Short mmCIF file of C-alpha atoms in Angstrom, two decimals:
data_model
loop_
_atom_site.label_atom_id
_atom_site.label_comp_id
_atom_site.label_asym_id
_atom_site.label_seq_id
_atom_site.Cartn_x
_atom_site.Cartn_y
_atom_site.Cartn_z
CA MET A 1500 19.77 -14.10 52.84
CA SER A 1501 21.00 -14.09 49.77
CA TRP A 1502 21.98 -11.03 47.53
CA GLY A 1503 22.05 -12.06 44.12
CA LEU A 1504 21.11 -14.86 41.70
CA GLU A 1505 23.41 -17.67 42.63
CA GLY A 1506 24.42 -18.61 39.01
CA PRO A 1507 22.50 -18.27 35.36
CA VAL A 1508 20.28 -21.89 36.07
CA SER A 1509 19.37 -20.32 39.58
CA THR A 1510 15.28 -20.30 39.72
CA HIS A 1511 15.92 -18.09 43.05
CA VAL A 1512 14.86 -14.15 43.33
CA PRO A 1513 16.29 -12.53 46.34
CA VAL A 1514 13.27 -10.80 49.18
CA LEU A 1515 14.61 -8.12 51.14
CA ARG A 1516 13.33 -6.71 53.58
CA ILE A 1517 13.49 -3.06 54.37
CA GLY A 1518 11.75 -2.32 57.89
CA ASP A 1519 7.98 -3.27 57.55
CA VAL A 1520 8.46 -3.74 53.81
CA LEU A 1521 9.69 -6.33 51.47
CA LEU A 1522 11.58 -5.62 48.54
CA VAL A 1523 11.69 -8.07 45.23
CA THR A 1524 14.07 -7.16 42.95
CA LEU A 1525 13.42 -8.81 39.35
CA GLN A 1526 16.29 -9.02 36.91
CA GLY A 1527 16.17 -9.75 33.42
CA GLU A 1528 14.37 -12.58 31.59
CA LEU A 1529 12.27 -14.74 34.20
CA HIS A 1530 11.75 -18.25 33.43
CA ASP A 1531 8.08 -19.97 34.62
CA LYS A 1532 10.06 -22.10 37.08
CA ALA A 1533 11.81 -18.72 39.08
CA ALA A 1534 8.24 -16.89 38.77
CA GLU A 1535 6.35 -19.51 40.77
CA GLN A 1536 9.16 -20.04 42.90
CA LEU A 1537 9.11 -16.26 43.78
CA GLN A 1538 5.30 -16.35 44.56
CA GLN A 1539 5.92 -19.02 47.12
CA ASP A 1540 8.68 -17.52 48.51
CA ILE A 1541 6.66 -13.86 48.59
CA GLY A 1542 3.80 -15.62 50.28
CA GLU A 1543 5.80 -17.37 52.76
CA ALA A 1544 8.13 -14.20 53.65
CA VAL A 1545 4.88 -12.12 54.29
CA ALA A 1546 3.44 -14.99 56.67
CA GLY A 1547 6.57 -15.68 58.50
CA SER A 1548 7.48 -11.39 59.08
CA SER A 1549 4.26 -9.92 59.24
CA ALA A 1550 5.58 -7.59 56.77
CA GLY A 1551 3.30 -4.76 56.26
CA ALA A 1552 3.97 -4.32 52.18
CA VAL A 1553 5.62 -5.80 49.17
CA VAL A 1554 7.21 -3.64 46.77
CA ILE A 1555 8.15 -5.75 43.37
CA ASP A 1556 10.93 -3.68 41.40
CA VAL A 1557 10.21 -4.58 37.71
CA SER A 1558 12.59 -2.08 36.11
CA GLY A 1559 14.90 -4.76 35.30
CA VAL A 1560 12.32 -7.25 33.11
CA GLU A 1561 12.15 -6.10 29.70
CA ILE A 1562 9.85 -8.74 28.54
CA VAL A 1563 6.91 -10.43 29.82
CA ASP A 1564 4.61 -13.22 28.76
CA SER A 1565 0.90 -13.89 29.71
CA PHE A 1566 2.17 -16.06 32.49
CA LEU A 1567 4.54 -13.83 34.15
CA GLY A 1568 1.67 -11.20 34.00
CA ARG A 1569 -0.94 -13.60 35.83
CA VAL A 1570 2.08 -14.14 38.27
CA PHE A 1571 1.93 -10.57 39.10
CA ALA A 1572 -1.94 -10.44 39.37
CA GLU A 1573 -1.74 -13.41 41.59
CA ILE A 1574 1.36 -12.43 43.78
CA ALA A 1575 -0.70 -9.19 44.30
CA ALA A 1576 -4.00 -10.98 45.29
CA ASN A 1577 -1.92 -13.41 47.79
CA ALA A 1578 -0.19 -10.63 50.05
CA LYS A 1579 -3.73 -9.11 49.97
CA LEU A 1580 -5.47 -12.05 51.56
CA LEU A 1581 -2.38 -11.89 53.94
CA ALA A 1582 -2.98 -8.05 54.67
CA ALA A 1583 -0.09 -6.81 53.10
CA ALA A 1584 0.23 -4.03 50.30
CA THR A 1585 1.66 -4.93 47.15
CA VAL A 1586 2.97 -2.05 44.83
CA VAL A 1587 4.56 -3.02 41.30
CA ALA A 1588 7.18 -0.41 40.91
CA GLY A 1589 9.61 0.86 37.67
CA MET A 1590 7.70 -1.13 34.88
CA ARG A 1591 8.71 -0.55 31.23
CA PRO A 1592 6.81 0.71 28.73
CA ALA A 1593 6.79 -2.33 25.99
CA VAL A 1594 5.99 -4.23 29.33
CA ALA A 1595 3.06 -2.00 30.25
CA ILE A 1596 1.74 -2.57 26.26
CA THR A 1597 2.22 -6.26 26.29
CA LEU A 1598 0.02 -6.81 29.71
CA VAL A 1599 -2.40 -4.20 28.44
CA GLU A 1600 -2.62 -5.88 25.20
CA LEU A 1601 -3.06 -9.22 26.92
CA GLY A 1602 -5.89 -7.72 28.69
CA LEU A 1603 -4.12 -8.22 32.46
CA THR A 1604 -4.56 -4.77 33.45
CA LEU A 1605 -4.29 -6.16 36.87
CA PRO A 1606 -6.87 -3.28 38.62
CA GLY A 1607 -6.33 -4.38 41.86
CA LEU A 1608 -2.71 -3.82 41.68
CA ARG A 1609 -1.06 -0.44 42.96
CA THR A 1610 1.61 0.94 41.02
CA ALA A 1611 4.18 3.53 40.76
CA LEU A 1612 7.13 5.17 38.75
CA ASP A 1613 10.13 3.62 41.07
CA VAL A 1614 11.12 1.82 44.29
CA GLN A 1615 11.72 5.31 45.97
CA GLU A 1616 8.05 6.59 45.09
CA ALA A 1617 6.93 2.84 46.19
CA LEU A 1618 8.11 3.50 49.37
CA ARG A 1619 6.79 7.06 49.62
CA MET A 1620 3.58 5.85 48.95
CA LEU A 1621 4.00 3.16 51.80
CA ALA A 1622 4.99 5.72 54.08
CA PRO A 1623 2.69 6.71 56.69
CA PRO A 1624 2.13 10.72 55.79
CA SER A 1625 3.02 11.56 59.26
CA SER A 1626 6.10 9.47 59.44
CA PRO A 1627 9.51 12.22 60.22
CA LEU A 1628 11.70 9.10 58.79
CA SER A 1629 9.85 7.67 55.85
CA PRO A 1630 11.73 4.73 54.23
CA GLY A 1631 11.35 6.74 51.12
CA GLN A 1632 14.63 8.96 52.47
CA GLY A 1633 16.93 5.41 51.99
CA ARG A 1634 17.20 5.39 55.67
CA GLN A 1635 15.97 3.09 58.00
CA GLU A 1636 17.18 3.47 61.68
CA ASN A 1637 16.90 1.08 64.52
CA ALA A 1638 16.70 1.65 67.89
CA MET B 793 17.23 -16.55 -38.95
CA THR B 794 17.37 -14.94 -35.37
CA ASP B 795 20.32 -12.91 -37.10
CA GLN B 796 18.28 -11.83 -39.42
CA SER B 797 15.13 -10.57 -37.28
CA THR B 798 17.92 -9.13 -35.19
CA ALA B 799 19.07 -7.55 -38.50
CA ASN B 800 15.79 -5.87 -39.59
CA ARG B 801 15.38 -5.01 -36.21
CA GLY B 802 18.33 -2.93 -36.06
CA THR B 803 17.48 -1.63 -39.53
CA SER B 804 14.08 -0.41 -38.77
CA THR B 805 15.11 1.23 -35.70
CA ARG B 806 17.12 3.23 -37.27
CA ILE B 807 14.89 4.13 -39.85
CA ILE B 808 12.35 5.20 -36.89
CA SER B 809 15.05 7.24 -35.63
CA ASP B 810 15.69 8.68 -38.82
CA PHE B 811 11.90 9.50 -39.43
CA LEU B 812 11.57 11.35 -35.76
CA GLN B 813 14.80 13.31 -36.30
CA ARG B 814 13.37 13.88 -39.95
CA ARG B 815 9.96 14.94 -39.07
CA ARG B 816 10.49 16.17 -35.66
CA GLU B 817 8.62 19.71 -35.95
CA GLN B 818 5.81 18.44 -37.84
CA ILE B 819 5.04 15.64 -34.93
CA ALA B 820 6.03 17.76 -32.28
CA GLN B 821 3.14 20.27 -33.77
CA ARG B 822 0.84 17.77 -34.07
CA TRP B 823 1.47 16.70 -30.57
CA ALA B 824 1.03 20.18 -29.30
CA ASP B 825 -2.47 19.57 -29.92
CA GLU B 826 -2.76 16.89 -28.19
CA ALA B 827 -4.68 16.65 -24.24
CA LEU B 828 -1.34 15.69 -23.23
CA PHE B 829 0.74 18.94 -23.86
CA ARG B 830 -2.31 21.24 -24.43
CA THR B 831 -3.67 20.53 -20.59
CA VAL B 832 -0.03 21.49 -19.27
CA PHE B 833 0.87 24.18 -20.76
CA THR B 834 -1.69 26.33 -21.26
CA VAL B 835 0.08 29.53 -21.16
CA SER B 836 1.87 28.96 -24.56
CA ARG B 837 1.61 26.59 -27.23
CA ASP B 838 4.82 27.12 -28.57
CA GLU B 839 6.15 25.95 -25.45
CA ALA B 840 3.97 22.68 -26.02
CA ALA B 841 5.58 22.09 -29.27
CA GLU B 842 9.16 22.89 -27.94
CA ALA B 843 8.42 20.55 -25.09
CA ALA B 844 6.94 18.11 -27.80
CA GLY B 845 9.97 18.18 -30.29
CA SER B 846 12.68 17.49 -26.97
CA LEU B 847 10.44 14.38 -26.67
CA VAL B 848 10.52 12.94 -30.47
CA GLU B 849 14.44 13.98 -29.99
CA ALA B 850 14.57 11.71 -26.79
CA LEU B 851 12.90 9.23 -28.59
CA ALA B 852 14.62 9.27 -31.72
CA SER B 853 17.83 8.80 -29.61
CA VAL B 854 16.33 5.87 -28.04
CA ALA B 855 15.43 4.28 -31.32
CA LEU B 856 18.80 4.58 -32.52
CA SER B 857 20.40 3.22 -30.15
CA GLY B 858 17.67 -0.17 -30.38
CA ARG B 859 16.83 -0.33 -26.99
CA ILE B 860 13.02 0.31 -28.31
CA GLU B 861 12.03 -1.95 -24.58
CA ASP B 862 14.30 -0.68 -22.36
CA LEU B 863 12.95 1.77 -19.73
CA ARG B 864 16.65 2.32 -18.63
CA ALA B 865 17.91 3.39 -22.20
CA PRO B 866 20.10 5.93 -22.21
CA GLY B 867 17.68 8.08 -24.26
CA PHE B 868 15.24 8.43 -21.50
CA THR B 869 17.09 9.87 -18.71
CA GLY B 870 17.44 13.16 -20.86
CA VAL B 871 13.48 13.87 -20.92
CA ARG B 872 12.88 12.23 -17.42
CA GLU B 873 12.68 15.78 -15.55
CA GLN B 874 10.58 17.00 -18.07
CA LEU B 875 8.38 13.91 -18.30
CA THR B 876 7.71 14.33 -14.29
CA ARG B 877 6.76 17.67 -14.17
CA MET B 878 4.02 16.93 -16.43
CA ALA B 879 2.98 13.59 -15.26
CA GLY B 880 3.38 15.63 -11.92
CA SER B 881 1.06 18.12 -13.11
CA ARG B 882 -1.12 16.15 -14.04
CA ALA B 883 -1.73 14.29 -11.26
CA ARG B 884 -1.97 17.24 -9.10
CA GLY B 885 -4.82 18.85 -11.67
CA GLY B 886 -6.88 15.17 -10.45
CA ALA B 887 -6.09 13.05 -13.61
CA ALA B 888 -6.13 9.32 -12.62
CA PRO B 889 -2.44 7.45 -13.56
CA SER B 890 -4.76 5.77 -16.22
CA GLN B 891 -6.27 8.70 -17.47
CA ILE B 892 -2.45 10.05 -18.19
CA ALA B 893 -1.63 6.60 -19.61
CA ASP B 894 -4.51 7.02 -22.00
CA GLU B 895 -3.13 10.50 -23.07
CA VAL B 896 0.03 9.32 -23.77
CA ALA B 897 -1.46 6.29 -26.18
CA ALA B 898 -3.31 9.42 -27.94
CA LEU B 899 0.08 10.49 -28.98
CA ARG B 900 0.31 8.01 -31.00
CA PRO B 901 -2.25 7.95 -33.98
CA SER B 902 -0.66 11.00 -35.62
CA ILE B 903 2.79 9.80 -35.32
CA THR B 904 1.48 6.59 -36.73
CA ASP B 905 -0.53 7.75 -39.76
CA LEU B 906 2.66 10.60 -40.46
CA LEU B 907 5.18 7.37 -40.36
CA ILE B 908 2.59 5.54 -42.96
CA THR B 909 2.09 8.49 -45.78
CA ASP B 910 6.11 9.08 -44.88
CA LEU B 911 7.02 5.48 -45.97
CA ALA B 912 4.41 5.43 -48.81
CA GLY B 913 5.91 8.29 -50.61
CA SER B 914 9.52 7.05 -49.98
CA ASP B 915 9.57 3.96 -51.26
CA GLY B 916 7.46 0.81 -51.55
CA GLU B 917 8.45 -1.66 -49.17
CA ALA B 918 6.30 -2.78 -46.75
CA SER B 919 5.69 0.01 -43.86
CA GLY B 920 3.97 -3.09 -41.37
CA PRO B 921 7.22 -3.82 -39.40
CA HIS B 922 8.11 0.20 -39.30
CA VAL B 923 4.69 0.39 -37.72
CA ILE B 924 5.31 -2.13 -35.17
CA THR B 925 8.81 -0.88 -34.23
CA LEU B 926 7.33 3.04 -34.11
CA THR B 927 4.48 0.96 -31.65
CA VAL B 928 6.78 -0.42 -29.44
CA LEU B 929 8.31 2.62 -28.92
CA MET B 930 5.65 4.64 -28.07
CA GLY B 931 4.59 1.54 -25.78
CA THR B 932 7.78 1.94 -23.69
CA LEU B 933 6.84 5.58 -23.60
CA ARG B 934 3.55 5.20 -21.84
CA LEU B 935 5.03 2.78 -19.58
CA PHE B 936 8.12 5.35 -18.78
CA VAL B 937 5.48 8.11 -18.09
CA MET B 938 2.83 6.22 -16.15
CA GLU B 939 6.32 4.59 -13.92
CA THR B 940 7.40 8.56 -13.68
CA ALA B 941 3.77 9.58 -12.37
CA LEU B 942 3.28 6.63 -10.02
CA SER B 943 6.98 7.35 -8.18
CA ALA B 944 6.43 11.22 -8.05
CA GLY B 945 2.45 10.19 -6.01
CA GLU B 946 4.78 7.92 -3.81
CA GLU B 947 7.29 10.44 -2.78
CA ILE B 948 4.66 12.70 -1.99
CA ILE B 949 2.79 10.41 -0.27
CA ASP B 950 6.04 8.65 1.72
CA ARG B 951 7.04 12.41 2.14
CA GLN B 952 3.20 13.27 3.64
CA ARG B 953 3.16 10.11 5.77
CA VAL B 954 6.32 11.07 7.59
CA GLN B 955 5.63 14.36 8.15
CA LEU B 956 2.16 13.10 9.54
CA LEU B 957 3.90 11.03 12.43
CA GLU B 958 6.30 13.67 12.93
CA VAL B 959 3.59 15.89 14.35
CA ALA B 960 1.19 13.72 14.90
CA THR B 961 2.90 12.68 18.49
CA PRO B 962 4.55 15.73 20.92
CA VAL B 963 4.49 14.87 24.22
CA ILE B 964 4.96 18.24 26.20
CA LYS B 965 6.22 18.39 29.74
CA LEU B 966 3.86 21.03 31.16
CA TRP B 967 5.07 20.97 34.76
CA SER B 968 8.28 18.53 36.12
CA GLY B 969 6.15 15.52 36.71
CA ILE B 970 3.57 16.43 34.30
CA VAL B 971 3.18 15.43 30.89
CA ALA B 972 0.43 15.68 28.32
CA VAL B 973 -0.33 14.97 24.67
CA PRO B 974 -2.53 16.62 22.70
CA LEU B 975 -3.84 14.54 20.14
CA ILE B 976 -4.94 16.41 16.71
CA GLY B 977 -6.77 14.60 13.52
CA THR B 978 -8.39 10.72 13.15
CA LEU B 979 -6.67 8.06 14.99
CA ASP B 980 -5.94 4.64 13.27
CA SER B 981 -4.38 1.67 14.93
CA ALA B 982 -0.66 3.06 13.33
CA ARG B 983 -0.96 6.69 15.42
CA SER B 984 -2.95 5.06 18.67
CA GLN B 985 0.83 2.81 18.98
CA VAL B 986 3.03 5.56 18.27
CA VAL B 987 1.31 7.22 20.51
CA MET B 988 1.01 4.93 23.16
CA GLU B 989 4.95 4.27 22.99
CA SER B 990 5.64 8.01 22.87
CA LEU B 991 3.98 8.97 26.02
CA LEU B 992 4.89 5.99 27.88
CA GLU B 993 8.34 6.79 26.73
CA ALA B 994 8.00 10.26 27.76
CA ILE B 995 6.51 8.84 31.70
CA VAL B 996 9.92 7.54 32.07
CA ASP B 997 11.96 9.96 30.84
CA GLN B 998 10.57 12.88 32.41
CA GLN B 999 9.71 10.66 35.88
CA ALA B 1000 6.06 11.96 35.10
CA LYS B 1001 2.97 11.12 37.54
CA PHE B 1002 0.70 12.21 35.64
CA ALA B 1003 0.00 11.93 31.56
CA ILE B 1004 -2.61 14.37 30.77
CA LEU B 1005 -4.09 13.00 26.92
CA ASP B 1006 -5.80 15.90 25.40
CA ILE B 1007 -8.58 15.01 22.66
CA THR B 1008 -9.91 18.07 21.85
CA GLY B 1009 -8.35 17.52 18.51
CA VAL B 1010 -10.15 14.51 17.30
CA PRO B 1011 -12.75 15.10 15.46
CA THR B 1012 -14.96 12.02 16.49
CA VAL B 1013 -14.18 8.90 18.75
CA ASP B 1014 -15.59 5.52 17.42
CA SER B 1015 -14.79 2.40 19.78
CA LEU B 1016 -11.53 1.82 18.45
CA VAL B 1017 -10.35 5.20 19.29
CA ALA B 1018 -12.06 4.40 22.96
CA GLN B 1019 -10.56 1.17 23.19
CA HIS B 1020 -6.88 2.83 22.79
CA LEU B 1021 -7.57 5.49 25.12
CA MET B 1022 -8.39 2.89 27.68
CA LYS B 1023 -5.41 0.76 26.79
CA THR B 1024 -3.14 3.61 27.30
CA VAL B 1025 -4.65 4.96 30.39
CA ALA B 1026 -4.49 1.24 31.72
CA ALA B 1027 -0.75 1.10 30.38
CA ALA B 1028 0.23 4.02 31.97
CA ARG B 1029 -1.22 3.13 35.46
CA LEU B 1030 0.92 -0.06 35.29
CA MET B 1031 3.91 2.47 35.11
CA GLY B 1032 2.49 4.07 38.18
CA ALA B 1033 1.38 7.45 36.30
CA GLU B 1034 -2.29 8.74 36.67
CA CYS B 1035 -3.77 9.50 33.19
CA ILE B 1036 -6.17 12.35 32.78
CA VAL B 1037 -8.40 12.35 29.69
CA SER B 1038 -9.49 15.87 28.61
CA GLY B 1039 -11.01 18.09 26.09
CA ILE B 1040 -14.12 15.51 25.56
CA ARG B 1041 -16.50 17.40 23.39
CA PRO B 1042 -20.50 17.07 24.09
CA ALA B 1043 -20.67 15.41 20.66
CA ILE B 1044 -18.01 13.11 21.98
CA ALA B 1045 -19.67 12.33 25.00
CA GLN B 1046 -22.73 11.43 23.64
CA THR B 1047 -21.33 8.82 21.04
CA ILE B 1048 -18.95 7.24 24.15
CA VAL B 1049 -22.32 6.74 26.31
CA HIS B 1050 -24.41 5.29 23.22
CA LEU B 1051 -21.47 3.23 22.22
CA GLY B 1052 -21.79 1.65 25.51
CA ILE B 1053 -17.69 2.42 26.62
CA ASP B 1054 -17.09 2.42 30.05
CA LEU B 1055 -14.80 5.10 30.75
CA GLY B 1056 -15.40 4.99 34.80
CA SER B 1057 -12.18 3.90 35.74
CA VAL B 1058 -10.58 7.27 33.63
CA ILE B 1059 -10.14 10.02 35.02
CA THR B 1060 -12.08 12.78 32.84
CA ARG B 1061 -11.72 16.99 32.74
CA ALA B 1062 -13.31 19.26 30.28
CA SER B 1063 -10.23 20.99 29.23
CA LEU B 1064 -6.69 20.57 29.37
CA ALA B 1065 -6.50 23.50 31.69
CA ASP B 1066 -8.79 21.59 34.25
CA ALA B 1067 -6.74 18.68 34.06
CA LEU B 1068 -3.40 20.22 34.97
CA ALA B 1069 -5.15 21.85 37.56
CA TYR B 1070 -6.22 18.20 38.95
CA ALA B 1071 -2.88 17.51 38.43
CA LEU B 1072 -1.53 20.39 39.78
CA HIS B 1073 -3.54 19.81 43.04
CA GLN B 1074 -2.54 15.89 43.59
CA GLU B 1075 1.23 17.20 43.33
CA GLY B 1076 0.52 19.31 46.38
CA ALA B 1077 1.07 22.48 44.11
CA VAL B 1078 -1.06 25.65 44.66
CA ILE B 1079 -1.45 28.92 42.34
CA VAL B 1080 -2.04 31.97 44.19
CA ASP B 1081 -3.56 34.99 42.83
CA ARG B 1082 -1.18 37.55 44.01
CA ALA B 1083 -3.64 40.19 44.53
CA THR B 1084 -6.23 38.62 46.54
CA GLY B 1085 -3.79 35.58 47.96
CA ALA B 1086 -6.69 33.41 47.25
CA GLY B 1087 -5.76 29.93 45.47
CA GLY B 1088 -6.53 28.77 42.57
CA PRO B 1089 -9.09 25.98 40.99
CA ARG B 1090 -8.87 22.79 42.40
#
């Protein structure tokens, strides 16, 4: 698993697995090609690992266009088909306004203020060790 | 030829300047009865005559400098404050700029008559060129008054616009994780944008899970305002916060239904208090009455 972008022209976005959750952190400008690649990667990762949830952290994304907005919606729809819940976390105000102005309100998508909130949201309420505490023990 | 006309004009402006200074009192007395001075200086006629006199002096000094078409002539700066005050007072009284301009134009006939009789008395020279010079000077004065009147109005408008935007969009933190925007007055697209942006910024800053839009102070809701509300709610939801609209009055509720706007996906509460109670309940906070030990409203 790679931990960062390999170079400025890389189209690869890292998909991290934390317990039952796949964490995808998007940084900076996301090109169309990278977005398409990401969509594929997530689909494969969900199918391959039978992860229960996908958290997409978009707090590092300052600008979106209609294409990226559609990709968000499609990722969520794909993950749903594969029986994984998708949560988009940490969207910037400017990005939210842009998406709304574009008419992409993403009605089926769950959202959270930040990654911590998203993990808490996905954790079962009775679990004593929720991933929200930032610690995951593997017995 | 050009030199001669310039020289003629120089002579003419000197004659006008001389005339204005000599007849200062007479002109001032005549102008004090004109609408422009009469309406501004309602209390004392002497004050009006004095103001008119200083205006005549300023015109004389402009004529003496020969820059009769120049709005930036040093002679005008002395009376700028006085003219600003007069134009401002007329504008506040509800006079349109064109009306003020007409009142300034009304000063001209009396002074022109005086000039013609003055010149006819002193020497047989043709008075035509001098009358034209005076007319040009009065035209410049009219332009100057217009400019000061308009800039005074613009200053007020600019200041009020800034004030309006400042008071229009306070984002209040009601509880940890709960912010509210009480909207007051008519919303237009510029204000809507500011409201939306400041609310979303506050959601990030305060890590707010709940945002309350209180529209108690909004007199009417049309399709544009409703659309804006929907947009704000959708944007807040995208960021991971829940948006509650409160304070919809019966008439507005009726309008929204008549317009066929679907607010179905938006959480609404009757008042800001109800919205806060809902948000607290969702957060898991309970307000308990100390006397009875019973929980507050849901």
